[in-house]
CSV table of C-alpha atoms in Angstrom, one decimal:
chain,number,residue,atom,x,y,z
G,1181,UNK,CA,137.5,67.8,16.1
G,1182,UNK,CA,136.9,66.3,20.1
G,1183,UNK,CA,137.9,69.8,22.4
G,1184,UNK,CA,139.3,69.7,26.3
G,1185,UNK,CA,137.6,66.6,28.1
G,1186,UNK,CA,137.7,66.3,31.9
G,1187,UNK,CA,136.0,63.0,34.0
G,1188,UNK,CA,134.7,63.4,36.3
G,1189,UNK,CA,131.7,65.5,36.1
G,1190,UNK,CA,131.1,65.6,39.9
G,1191,UNK,CA,133.3,64.2,43.0
G,1192,UNK,CA,131.7,63.9,46.6
G,1193,UNK,CA,135.1,63.7,49.2
G,1194,UNK,CA,135.4,63.7,52.9
G,1195,UNK,CA,138.1,66.2,54.5
G,1196,UNK,CA,141.5,64.3,54.6
G,1197,UNK,CA,141.7,62.1,51.3
G,1198,UNK,CA,143.2,62.5,47.7
G,1199,UNK,CA,141.4,63.8,44.9
G,1200,UNK,CA,142.5,63.0,41.0
G,1201,UNK,CA,140.8,64.4,38.2
G,1202,UNK,CA,141.7,64.4,34.6
G,1203,UNK,CA,141.9,66.1,31.2
G,1204,UNK,CA,142.7,65.6,27.5
G,1205,UNK,CA,143.4,68.3,25.4
G,1206,UNK,CA,141.8,69.7,22.5
G,1207,UNK,CA,143.2,67.6,18.9
G,1208,UNK,CA,146.1,69.8,18.7
G,1209,UNK,CA,147.3,71.2,21.6
G,1210,UNK,CA,150.0,69.7,23.7
G,1211,UNK,CA,149.9,72.1,26.8
G,1212,UNK,CA,147.6,71.6,29.7
G,1213,UNK,CA,147.4,74.1,32.3
G,1214,UNK,CA,144.3,73.9,35.9
G,1215,UNK,CA,142.5,77.0,37.1
G,1216,UNK,CA,140.2,76.3,40.7
G,1217,UNK,CA,137.0,78.1,40.7
G,1218,UNK,CA,135.5,79.4,43.8
G,1219,UNK,CA,131.7,80.1,43.5
G,1220,UNK,CA,131.2,84.0,42.2
G,1221,UNK,CA,135.1,83.9,41.5
G,1222,UNK,CA,136.8,83.7,38.7
G,1223,UNK,CA,138.7,81.2,37.5
G,1224,UNK,CA,142.5,81.6,39.5
G,1225,UNK,CA,146.1,79.7,38.3
G,1226,UNK,CA,146.8,76.4,39.4
G,1227,UNK,CA,149.6,75.5,37.4
G,1228,UNK,CA,150.8,74.8,33.6
G,1229,UNK,CA,152.3,71.3,31.7
G,1230,UNK,CA,153.7,71.4,28.3
G,1231,UNK,CA,156.7,68.9,27.6
G,1232,UNK,CA,155.3,66.9,30.6
G,1233,UNK,CA,156.6,69.3,33.4
G,1234,UNK,CA,155.1,72.1,35.2
G,1235,UNK,CA,155.7,75.5,33.1
G,1236,UNK,CA,154.5,78.2,35.6
G,1237,UNK,CA,152.5,77.8,38.9
G,1238,UNK,CA,150.3,79.8,40.9
G,1239,UNK,CA,149.6,80.1,44.3
G,1240,UNK,CA,148.6,77.5,45.5
G,1241,UNK,CA,150.7,75.4,48.0
G,1242,UNK,CA,152.1,71.5,47.4
G,1243,UNK,CA,149.3,69.7,48.4
G,1244,UNK,CA,148.3,70.1,44.4
G,1245,UNK,CA,150.4,68.8,42.0
G,1246,UNK,CA,149.8,67.2,38.8
G,1247,UNK,CA,151.6,65.5,35.2
G,1248,UNK,CA,151.3,65.5,31.4
G,1249,UNK,CA,151.1,62.3,29.4
G,1250,UNK,CA,153.7,61.8,25.8
G,1251,UNK,CA,149.8,61.7,24.3
G,1252,UNK,CA,149.2,65.1,26.4
G,1253,UNK,CA,146.8,64.2,28.5
G,1254,UNK,CA,147.3,65.6,32.0
G,1255,UNK,CA,146.1,64.6,36.2
G,1256,UNK,CA,145.3,66.7,39.1
G,1257,UNK,CA,146.0,65.6,42.6
G,1258,UNK,CA,145.1,66.7,45.3
G,1259,UNK,CA,146.3,65.4,48.6
G,1260,UNK,CA,145.0,66.1,52.3
G,1261,UNK,CA,141.7,67.8,50.5
G,1262,UNK,CA,140.1,70.9,53.2
G,1263,UNK,CA,136.5,72.0,52.9
G,1264,UNK,CA,137.8,74.9,51.5
G,1265,UNK,CA,138.9,73.1,48.1
G,1266,UNK,CA,135.2,72.6,46.8
G,1267,UNK,CA,135.6,74.4,43.7
G,1268,UNK,CA,134.7,74.4,40.2
G,1269,UNK,CA,138.0,72.5,38.7
G,1270,UNK,CA,139.1,73.4,34.8
G,1271,UNK,CA,141.2,72.1,32.5
G,1272,UNK,CA,142.5,74.2,29.3
G,1273,UNK,CA,144.1,73.6,26.4
G,1274,UNK,CA,146.5,76.5,24.8
G,1275,UNK,CA,150.3,75.2,21.8
G,1276,UNK,CA,153.4,75.1,22.7
G,1277,UNK,CA,153.4,76.4,26.5
G,1278,UNK,CA,151.6,80.4,26.1
G,1279,UNK,CA,147.7,80.7,27.4
G,1280,UNK,CA,146.8,81.2,23.6
G,1281,UNK,CA,149.7,81.9,20.7
G,1282,UNK,CA,146.9,85.4,19.2
G,1283,UNK,CA,145.9,85.5,15.6
G,1284,UNK,CA,142.6,83.2,17.5
G,1285,UNK,CA,144.3,80.8,19.1
G,1286,UNK,CA,143.8,80.5,22.4
G,1287,UNK,CA,143.4,78.1,25.5
G,1288,UNK,CA,140.2,76.2,25.1
G,1289,UNK,CA,138.4,75.7,28.7
G,1290,UNK,CA,136.7,72.1,29.3
G,1291,UNK,CA,133.2,71.4,31.2
G,1292,UNK,CA,135.1,70.9,34.8
G,1293,UNK,CA,134.7,68.7,37.7
G,1294,UNK,CA,132.9,69.9,40.8
G,1295,UNK,CA,134.0,68.6,43.7
G,1296,UNK,CA,132.3,68.8,46.8
G,1297,UNK,CA,134.5,68.1,50.5
G,1298,UNK,CA,132.3,67.5,53.5
N,1219,UNK,CA,150.0,90.7,35.3
N,1220,UNK,CA,148.2,92.5,32.8
N,1221,UNK,CA,145.3,93.7,35.4
N,1222,UNK,CA,141.5,94.3,34.0
N,1223,UNK,CA,138.6,96.2,35.2
N,1224,UNK,CA,135.1,95.3,34.2
N,1225,UNK,CA,131.4,96.9,35.7
N,1226,UNK,CA,130.6,93.4,37.7
N,1227,UNK,CA,126.8,93.5,36.3
N,1228,UNK,CA,124.5,95.1,33.8
N,1229,UNK,CA,120.9,94.3,32.3
N,1230,UNK,CA,120.0,94.4,29.5
N,1231,UNK,CA,116.1,93.3,27.5
N,1232,UNK,CA,115.7,90.9,24.8
N,1233,UNK,CA,116.4,92.1,21.2
N,1234,UNK,CA,118.9,94.5,22.6
N,1235,UNK,CA,122.9,95.5,21.7
N,1236,UNK,CA,124.7,95.2,24.6
N,1237,UNK,CA,128.1,97.0,24.8
N,1238,UNK,CA,130.6,95.6,27.9
N,1239,UNK,CA,133.8,97.4,28.1
N,1240,UNK,CA,137.2,96.7,29.5
N,1241,UNK,CA,139.8,99.2,31.3
N,1242,UNK,CA,143.9,97.1,31.0
N,1243,UNK,CA,146.1,100.3,31.3
N,1244,UNK,CA,148.6,98.3,31.9
N,1245,UNK,CA,148.6,96.1,28.3
N,1246,UNK,CA,151.5,95.7,27.0
N,1247,UNK,CA,152.6,95.9,23.3
N,1248,UNK,CA,152.3,91.7,22.2
N,1249,UNK,CA,149.7,91.6,24.6
N,1250,UNK,CA,146.5,90.6,23.4
N,1251,UNK,CA,142.3,91.4,24.1
N,1252,UNK,CA,140.3,88.1,24.7
N,1253,UNK,CA,136.8,87.5,26.3
N,1254,UNK,CA,135.6,85.0,27.3
N,1255,UNK,CA,131.3,83.9,28.2
N,1256,UNK,CA,130.3,81.7,31.1
N,1257,UNK,CA,127.3,79.9,32.0
N,1258,UNK,CA,127.0,78.5,35.7
N,1259,UNK,CA,129.4,75.1,36.5
N,1260,UNK,CA,130.6,75.1,32.7
N,1261,UNK,CA,134.2,76.5,31.2
N,1262,UNK,CA,134.2,79.6,29.7
N,1263,UNK,CA,133.9,79.2,26.5
N,1264,UNK,CA,136.0,81.8,23.7
N,1265,UNK,CA,133.9,84.2,22.3
N,1266,UNK,CA,136.5,86.6,19.9
N,1267,UNK,CA,140.0,87.8,20.0
N,1268,UNK,CA,141.8,90.9,19.0
N,1269,UNK,CA,144.6,93.5,19.0
N,1270,UNK,CA,143.7,96.4,17.7
N,1271,UNK,CA,140.7,97.7,15.8
N,1272,UNK,CA,137.5,96.0,15.4
N,1273,UNK,CA,137.0,92.8,14.7
N,1274,UNK,CA,133.7,90.7,14.3
N,1275,UNK,CA,132.7,86.7,14.4
N,1276,UNK,CA,129.4,85.4,14.2
N,1277,UNK,CA,128.1,85.6,17.7
N,1278,UNK,CA,130.0,89.3,19.0
N,1279,UNK,CA,131.9,92.4,17.5
N,1280,UNK,CA,135.1,93.2,19.5
N,1281,UNK,CA,136.1,97.4,19.6
N,1282,UNK,CA,140.1,98.3,20.4
N,1283,UNK,CA,140.9,101.8,20.5
N,1284,UNK,CA,144.2,102.8,19.2
N,1285,UNK,CA,145.6,103.4,22.7
N,1286,UNK,CA,144.6,99.7,23.3
N,1287,UNK,CA,143.9,100.8,26.8
N,1288,UNK,CA,140.2,99.7,26.7
N,1289,UNK,CA,138.1,96.8,24.6
N,1290,UNK,CA,134.8,96.9,24.6
N,1291,UNK,CA,132.6,93.6,23.4
N,1292,UNK,CA,128.9,94.2,21.5
N,1293,UNK,CA,126.7,91.5,21.5
N,1294,UNK,CA,123.9,92.2,19.3
N,1295,UNK,CA,120.4,91.4,19.8
N,1296,UNK,CA,121.2,89.3,22.6
N,1297,UNK,CA,118.8,86.4,24.3
N,1298,UNK,CA,118.0,84.8,26.9
N,1299,UNK,CA,120.5,82.8,25.8
N,1300,UNK,CA,123.0,85.4,26.5
N,1301,UNK,CA,123.0,84.9,30.9
N,1302,UNK,CA,125.8,84.8,31.6
N,1303,UNK,CA,129.1,86.0,33.0
N,1304,UNK,CA,131.6,87.3,30.6
N,1305,UNK,CA,135.8,87.5,31.1
N,1306,UNK,CA,137.9,90.1,29.4
N,1307,UNK,CA,141.1,88.5,29.7
N,1308,UNK,CA,144.5,90.4,28.3
N,1309,UNK,CA,148.1,88.7,27.4
N,1310,UNK,CA,149.0,85.4,25.7
N,1311,UNK,CA,152.7,84.1,27.1
N,1312,UNK,CA,152.4,84.7,30.5
N,1313,UNK,CA,149.5,83.6,33.7
N,1314,UNK,CA,146.2,85.0,32.9
N,1315,UNK,CA,143.9,86.8,35.6
N,1316,UNK,CA,140.5,86.6,35.3
N,1317,UNK,CA,138.4,89.2,37.4
N,1318,UNK,CA,135.1,89.2,38.8
N,1319,UNK,CA,133.8,89.2,35.1
N,1320,UNK,CA,130.2,91.0,34.0
N,1321,UNK,CA,127.5,89.4,35.1
N,1322,UNK,CA,124.8,90.1,32.0
N,1323,UNK,CA,121.2,89.2,33.1
N,1324,UNK,CA,118.5,89.6,29.7
N,1325,UNK,CA,115.4,89.8,30.7
N,1326,UNK,CA,112.0,89.3,28.6
């Protein structure tokens, strides 16, 4: 049973550039959520995709956008990169637009993509 | 959003039992409680989830009192490899809010 996968593992960009991160959800899951985790902090919710639409969004600017494909995989795009965008970007998958339905079903996280902006 | 409060850090020694308590005073009726473990530069890993009373799996136990305003993650006989950050999350159908978690350090 394949878990959540993310690519690339690491990425180095310069200020002003654009970046695309990719995520494939756990087998059987149809919902993808993206999180940003700064050093020493807990993950912060960016947005969630379900049925190829953005369903919920956290407190992040429009420079952060995403997409979900029919096979449930997802992309996170960040434009006009700032130094403060340097972080670990996590993808989590779940089912039916929830963050977990209880009874043992919850979000499952990928290994993350470490983005460094110089 | 359900707010949670955990100790920032804890220390233990190999072979001891560790209990990490999370406070969630405004938990809603439909909310359940989930604990994650995170190692540096890795994604959080699901440990255990529960709604009430006690839940046990192969790695941990979760104790939830009747009023559900708190929960305790119990790690039996910790080892050095249990050194990590542990997060308590409450909810399920709405955006989960991660705090800073509890940094557990296990000493030899």
